[in-house]
JSON list of C-alpha atoms in Angstrom, two decimals:
[
{"chain": "A", "resi": 1, "resn": "VAL", "atom": "CA", "xyz": [-7.73, -9.54, 9.62]},
{"chain": "A", "resi": 2, "resn": "SER", "atom": "CA", "xyz": [-11.27, -10.33, 8.60]},
{"chain": "A", "resi": 3, "resn": "GLY", "atom": "CA", "xyz": [-13.04, -7.20, 7.42]},
{"chain": "A", "resi": 4, "resn": "LYS", "atom": "CA", "xyz": [-9.79, -5.22, 7.15]},
{"chain": "A", "resi": 5, "resn": "TYR", "atom": "CA", "xyz": [-8.50, -3.62, 3.96]},
{"chain": "A", "resi": 6, "resn": "PHE", "atom": "CA", "xyz": [-5.15, -3.65, 2.18]},
{"chain": "A", "resi": 7, "resn": "LEU", "atom": "CA", "xyz": [-4.71, -0.96, -0.49]},
{"chain": "A", "resi": 8, "resn": "VAL", "atom": "CA", "xyz": [-2.29, -1.56, -3.36]},
{"chain": "A", "resi": 9, "resn": "ALA", "atom": "CA", "xyz": [-1.17, 1.54, -5.29]},
{"chain": "A", "resi": 10, "resn": "GLY", "atom": "CA", "xyz": [0.41, 0.61, -8.60]},
{"chain": "A", "resi": 11, "resn": "ALA", "atom": "CA", "xyz": [-0.12, -2.12, -11.17]},
{"chain": "A", "resi": 12, "resn": "GLY", "atom": "CA", "xyz": [3.26, -3.70, -11.92]},
{"chain": "A", "resi": 13, "resn": "GLY", "atom": "CA", "xyz": [5.10, -6.74, -10.62]},
{"chain": "A", "resi": 14, "resn": "ALA", "atom": "CA", "xyz": [5.68, -5.37, -7.11]},
{"chain": "A", "resi": 15, "resn": "ALA", "atom": "CA", "xyz": [1.97, -4.50, -6.84]},
{"chain": "A", "resi": 16, "resn": "ARG", "atom": "CA", "xyz": [1.12, -8.04, -7.93]},
{"chain": "A", "resi": 17, "resn": "ALA", "atom": "CA", "xyz": [3.35, -9.48, -5.19]},
{"chain": "A", "resi": 18, "resn": "ALA", "atom": "CA", "xyz": [1.73, -7.18, -2.61]},
{"chain": "A", "resi": 19, "resn": "ALA", "atom": "CA", "xyz": [-1.76, -8.23, -3.72]},
{"chain": "A", "resi": 20, "resn": "PHE", "atom": "CA", "xyz": [-0.75, -11.89, -3.41]},
{"chain": "A", "resi": 21, "resn": "VAL", "atom": "CA", "xyz": [0.47, -11.30, 0.16]},
{"chain": "A", "resi": 22, "resn": "GLY", "atom": "CA", "xyz": [-2.57, -9.22, 1.11]},
{"chain": "A", "resi": 23, "resn": "LYS", "atom": "CA", "xyz": [-4.93, -11.92, -0.12]},
{"chain": "A", "resi": 24, "resn": "ARG", "atom": "CA", "xyz": [-2.95, -14.67, 1.56]},
{"chain": "A", "resi": 25, "resn": "LEU", "atom": "CA", "xyz": [-3.12, -12.79, 4.86]},
{"chain": "A", "resi": 26, "resn": "GLY", "atom": "CA", "xyz": [-6.91, -12.54, 4.53]},
{"chain": "A", "resi": 27, "resn": "PHE", "atom": "CA", "xyz": [-7.31, -8.84, 3.78]},
{"chain": "A", "resi": 28, "resn": "LYS", "atom": "CA", "xyz": [-9.96, -7.38, 1.49]},
{"chain": "A", "resi": 29, "resn": "LEU", "atom": "CA", "xyz": [-8.04, -5.82, -1.40]},
{"chain": "A", "resi": 30, "resn": "LEU", "atom": "CA", "xyz": [-8.38, -2.33, -2.83]},
{"chain": "A", "resi": 31, "resn": "TYR", "atom": "CA", "xyz": [-6.43, -1.06, -5.82]},
{"chain": "A", "resi": 32, "resn": "TRP", "atom": "CA", "xyz": [-5.54, 2.37, -7.11]},
{"chain": "A", "resi": 33, "resn": "ASN", "atom": "CA", "xyz": [-3.45, 3.36, -10.11]},
{"chain": "A", "resi": 34, "resn": "ARG", "atom": "CA", "xyz": [-3.13, 6.43, -12.29]},
{"chain": "A", "resi": 35, "resn": "THR", "atom": "CA", "xyz": [-4.27, 4.19, -15.18]},
{"chain": "A", "resi": 36, "resn": "PRO", "atom": "CA", "xyz": [-7.13, 2.13, -13.69]},
{"chain": "A", "resi": 37, "resn": "GLU", "atom": "CA", "xyz": [-7.39, -0.13, -16.77]},
{"chain": "A", "resi": 38, "resn": "LYS", "atom": "CA", "xyz": [-4.04, -1.67, -15.80]},
{"chain": "A", "resi": 39, "resn": "LEU", "atom": "CA", "xyz": [-5.60, -3.03, -12.58]},
{"chain": "A", "resi": 40, "resn": "GLN", "atom": "CA", "xyz": [-7.97, -5.49, -14.25]},
{"chain": "A", "resi": 41, "resn": "ASP", "atom": "CA", "xyz": [-5.43, -8.32, -14.15]},
{"chain": "A", "resi": 42, "resn": "LEU", "atom": "CA", "xyz": [-4.92, -7.87, -10.39]},
{"chain": "A", "resi": 43, "resn": "VAL", "atom": "CA", "xyz": [-8.69, -7.89, -9.75]},
{"chain": "A", "resi": 44, "resn": "GLU", "atom": "CA", "xyz": [-9.12, -11.04, -11.85]},
{"chain": "A", "resi": 45, "resn": "SER", "atom": "CA", "xyz": [-6.18, -12.78, -10.15]},
{"chain": "A", "resi": 46, "resn": "PHE", "atom": "CA", "xyz": [-6.75, -11.82, -6.51]},
{"chain": "A", "resi": 47, "resn": "GLY", "atom": "CA", "xyz": [-10.22, -10.26, -6.23]},
{"chain": "A", "resi": 48, "resn": "GLY", "atom": "CA", "xyz": [-10.89, -6.88, -4.70]},
{"chain": "A", "resi": 49, "resn": "ASP", "atom": "CA", "xyz": [-12.10, -3.51, -5.87]},
{"chain": "A", "resi": 50, "resn": "VAL", "atom": "CA", "xyz": [-10.60, -0.63, -7.85]},
{"chain": "A", "resi": 51, "resn": "ILE", "atom": "CA", "xyz": [-11.05, 2.79, -6.25]},
{"chain": "A", "resi": 52, "resn": "GLU", "atom": "CA", "xyz": [-11.00, 6.13, -8.07]},
{"chain": "A", "resi": 53, "resn": "SER", "atom": "CA", "xyz": [-9.03, 7.89, -5.33]},
{"chain": "A", "resi": 54, "resn": "LEU", "atom": "CA", "xyz": [-8.27, 7.59, -1.65]},
{"chain": "A", "resi": 55, "resn": "ASP", "atom": "CA", "xyz": [-10.84, 10.33, -1.10]},
{"chain": "A", "resi": 56, "resn": "SER", "atom": "CA", "xyz": [-13.51, 8.02, -2.56]},
{"chain": "A", "resi": 57, "resn": "LEU", "atom": "CA", "xyz": [-13.19, 5.30, 0.10]},
{"chain": "A", "resi": 58, "resn": "THR", "atom": "CA", "xyz": [-16.46, 4.29, 1.73]},
{"chain": "A", "resi": 59, "resn": "ALA", "atom": "CA", "xyz": [-16.87, 4.67, 5.49]},
{"chain": "A", "resi": 60, "resn": "ASP", "atom": "CA", "xyz": [-16.35, 0.90, 5.89]},
{"chain": "A", "resi": 61, "resn": "GLN", "atom": "CA", "xyz": [-13.17, 1.00, 3.81]},
{"chain": "A", "resi": 62, "resn": "ARG", "atom": "CA", "xyz": [-11.83, 4.00, 5.76]},
{"chain": "A", "resi": 63, "resn": "GLU", "atom": "CA", "xyz": [-12.56, 2.30, 9.07]},
{"chain": "A", "resi": 64, "resn": "GLY", "atom": "CA", "xyz": [-11.07, -1.03, 7.99]},
{"chain": "A", "resi": 65, "resn": "LEU", "atom": "CA", "xyz": [-7.99, 0.23, 6.14]},
{"chain": "A", "resi": 66, "resn": "ARG", "atom": "CA", "xyz": [-4.87, -1.24, 7.77]},
{"chain": "A", "resi": 67, "resn": "VAL", "atom": "CA", "xyz": [-2.18, -1.37, 5.05]},
{"chain": "A", "resi": 68, "resn": "VAL", "atom": "CA", "xyz": [-1.29, 0.94, 2.17]},
{"chain": "A", "resi": 69, "resn": "TYR", "atom": "CA", "xyz": [1.37, -0.44, -0.17]},
{"chain": "A", "resi": 70, "resn": "SER", "atom": "CA", "xyz": [2.79, 1.77, -2.90]},
{"chain": "A", "resi": 71, "resn": "SER", "atom": "CA", "xyz": [4.90, 0.58, -5.81]},
{"chain": "A", "resi": 72, "resn": "LEU", "atom": "CA", "xyz": [4.49, 3.89, -7.63]},
{"chain": "A", "resi": 73, "resn": "PRO", "atom": "CA", "xyz": [7.58, 5.90, -8.60]},
{"chain": "A", "resi": 74, "resn": "ALA", "atom": "CA", "xyz": [8.73, 8.33, -5.89]},
{"chain": "A", "resi": 75, "resn": "ALA", "atom": "CA", "xyz": [8.29, 11.17, -8.40]},
{"chain": "A", "resi": 76, "resn": "ALA", "atom": "CA", "xyz": [4.53, 10.50, -8.35]},
{"chain": "A", "resi": 77, "resn": "GLU", "atom": "CA", "xyz": [4.52, 11.83, -4.75]},
{"chain": "A", "resi": 78, "resn": "PHE", "atom": "CA", "xyz": [1.73, 9.42, -3.83]},
{"chain": "A", "resi": 79, "resn": "THR", "atom": "CA", "xyz": [0.45, 9.82, -0.29]},
{"chain": "A", "resi": 80, "resn": "VAL", "atom": "CA", "xyz": [-2.55, 9.16, 1.91]},
{"chain": "A", "resi": 81, "resn": "PRO", "atom": "CA", "xyz": [-4.97, 12.01, 2.74]},
{"chain": "A", "resi": 82, "resn": "GLU", "atom": "CA", "xyz": [-3.97, 13.77, 5.96]},
{"chain": "A", "resi": 83, "resn": "GLU", "atom": "CA", "xyz": [-7.29, 13.18, 7.74]},
{"chain": "A", "resi": 84, "resn": "LEU", "atom": "CA", "xyz": [-6.97, 9.44, 7.11]},
{"chain": "A", "resi": 85, "resn": "LEU", "atom": "CA", "xyz": [-3.39, 9.40, 8.39]},
{"chain": "A", "resi": 86, "resn": "SER", "atom": "CA", "xyz": [-4.25, 11.34, 11.53]},
{"chain": "A", "resi": 87, "resn": "SER", "atom": "CA", "xyz": [-7.34, 9.25, 12.30]},
{"chain": "A", "resi": 88, "resn": "LYS", "atom": "CA", "xyz": [-5.45, 5.94, 11.92]},
{"chain": "A", "resi": 89, "resn": "GLY", "atom": "CA", "xyz": [-2.05, 6.77, 13.42]},
{"chain": "A", "resi": 90, "resn": "LYS", "atom": "CA", "xyz": [-0.12, 3.66, 14.46]},
{"chain": "A", "resi": 91, "resn": "ASP", "atom": "CA", "xyz": [-2.99, 1.39, 13.31]},
{"chain": "A", "resi": 92, "resn": "LEU", "atom": "CA", "xyz": [-2.09, 2.12, 9.69]},
{"chain": "A", "resi": 93, "resn": "VAL", "atom": "CA", "xyz": [0.93, 0.48, 8.04]},
{"chain": "A", "resi": 94, "resn": "LEU", "atom": "CA", "xyz": [2.42, 2.41, 5.13]},
{"chain": "A", "resi": 95, "resn": "PHE", "atom": "CA", "xyz": [4.75, 0.37, 2.93]},
{"chain": "A", "resi": 96, "resn": "ASP", "atom": "CA", "xyz": [6.57, 2.10, 0.09]},
{"chain": "A", "resi": 97, "resn": "ALA", "atom": "CA", "xyz": [8.61, -0.11, -2.27]},
{"chain": "A", "resi": 98, "resn": "ASN", "atom": "CA", "xyz": [10.84, 2.83, -3.21]},
{"chain": "A", "resi": 99, "resn": "TYR", "atom": "CA", "xyz": [14.28, 2.77, -1.62]},
{"chain": "A", "resi": 100, "resn": "LYS", "atom": "CA", "xyz": [15.34, 6.14, -2.98]},
{"chain": "A", "resi": 101, "resn": "PRO", "atom": "CA", "xyz": [14.66, 8.64, -1.59]},
{"chain": "A", "resi": 102, "resn": "PHE", "atom": "CA", "xyz": [14.73, 7.23, 1.93]},
{"chain": "A", "resi": 103, "resn": "ASN", "atom": "CA", "xyz": [11.63, 9.26, 2.84]},
{"chain": "A", "resi": 104, "resn": "THR", "atom": "CA", "xyz": [9.09, 9.40, 0.04]},
{"chain": "A", "resi": 105, "resn": "LYS", "atom": "CA", "xyz": [6.11, 11.73, 0.39]},
{"chain": "A", "resi": 106, "resn": "MET", "atom": "CA", "xyz": [3.95, 8.92, 1.80]},
{"chain": "A", "resi": 107, "resn": "ILE", "atom": "CA", "xyz": [6.61, 7.74, 4.26]},
{"chain": "A", "resi": 108, "resn": "GLY", "atom": "CA", "xyz": [7.35, 11.28, 5.46]},
{"chain": "A", "resi": 109, "resn": "ASP", "atom": "CA", "xyz": [3.65, 12.03, 5.95]},
{"chain": "A", "resi": 110, "resn": "GLY", "atom": "CA", "xyz": [3.19, 8.70, 7.74]},
{"chain": "A", "resi": 111, "resn": "VAL", "atom": "CA", "xyz": [6.08, 9.27, 10.14]},
{"chain": "A", "resi": 112, "resn": "GLU", "atom": "CA", "xyz": [4.67, 12.70, 10.97]},
{"chain": "A", "resi": 113, "resn": "ALA", "atom": "CA", "xyz": [1.22, 11.18, 11.68]},
{"chain": "A", "resi": 114, "resn": "GLY", "atom": "CA", "xyz": [2.63, 8.37, 13.84]},
{"chain": "A", "resi": 115, "resn": "CYS", "atom": "CA", "xyz": [1.86, 5.56, 11.40]},
{"chain": "A", "resi": 116, "resn": "THR", "atom": "CA", "xyz": [3.89, 2.39, 11.16]},
{"chain": "A", "resi": 117, "resn": "VAL", "atom": "CA", "xyz": [6.15, 2.72, 8.10]},
{"chain": "A", "resi": 118, "resn": "ILE", "atom": "CA", "xyz": [8.16, 0.24, 6.05]},
{"chain": "A", "resi": 119, "resn": "ARG", "atom": "CA", "xyz": [10.61, 1.62, 3.52]},
{"chain": "A", "resi": 120, "resn": "GLY", "atom": "CA", "xyz": [11.75, -0.02, 0.30]},
{"chain": "A", "resi": 121, "resn": "SER", "atom": "CA", "xyz": [15.29, -0.22, 1.71]},
{"chain": "A", "resi": 122, "resn": "GLU", "atom": "CA", "xyz": [13.96, -2.51, 4.47]},
{"chain": "A", "resi": 123, "resn": "MET", "atom": "CA", "xyz": [12.23, -4.68, 1.88]},
{"chain": "A", "resi": 124, "resn": "PHE", "atom": "CA", "xyz": [15.46, -5.07, -0.11]},
{"chain": "A", "resi": 125, "resn": "TRP", "atom": "CA", "xyz": [17.45, -5.83, 3.04]},
{"chain": "A", "resi": 126, "resn": "TRP", "atom": "CA", "xyz": [15.06, -8.64, 4.00]},
{"chain": "A", "resi": 127, "resn": "GLN", "atom": "CA", "xyz": [15.09, -9.99, 0.45]},
{"chain": "A", "resi": 128, "resn": "GLY", "atom": "CA", "xyz": [18.87, -10.26, 0.70]},
{"chain": "A", "resi": 129, "resn": "VAL", "atom": "CA", "xyz": [18.69, -11.98, 4.09]},
{"chain": "A", "resi": 130, "resn": "LYS", "atom": "CA", "xyz": [16.18, -14.54, 2.79]},
{"chain": "A", "resi": 131, "resn": "GLN", "atom": "CA", "xyz": [18.18, -15.22, -0.39]},
{"chain": "A", "resi": 132, "resn": "SER", "atom": "CA", "xyz": [21.47, -15.72, 1.43]},
{"chain": "A", "resi": 133, "resn": "GLY", "atom": "CA", "xyz": [19.98, -17.85, 4.22]}
]
């Protein structure tokens, strides 16, 4: 995944776990949060860059973006800009940690654009499988 980007939206514990995985897989990390100051710990721990918005991605970041992980509350209605979704299609993985509602704004937009989506309910299911195994 050299040269590819993994965007983490959020700054809490789930975002920290996602940043750990993204780094371990070899992605370049990008972070976004409504309160950017809360991202400093993630940058110091895992490296990467804070972005002001998804609209502010550089051409290289847009081209290399492969994963968007959101740990933001569903009520935030976080999503990826439509032109980015439509240009990436199945090459973009959208992972939303929310399990309720089943289709958050980002997941619904991603399904419509043909992106690969992972819902929070799937994450919880796999956590249960791993813990019981």
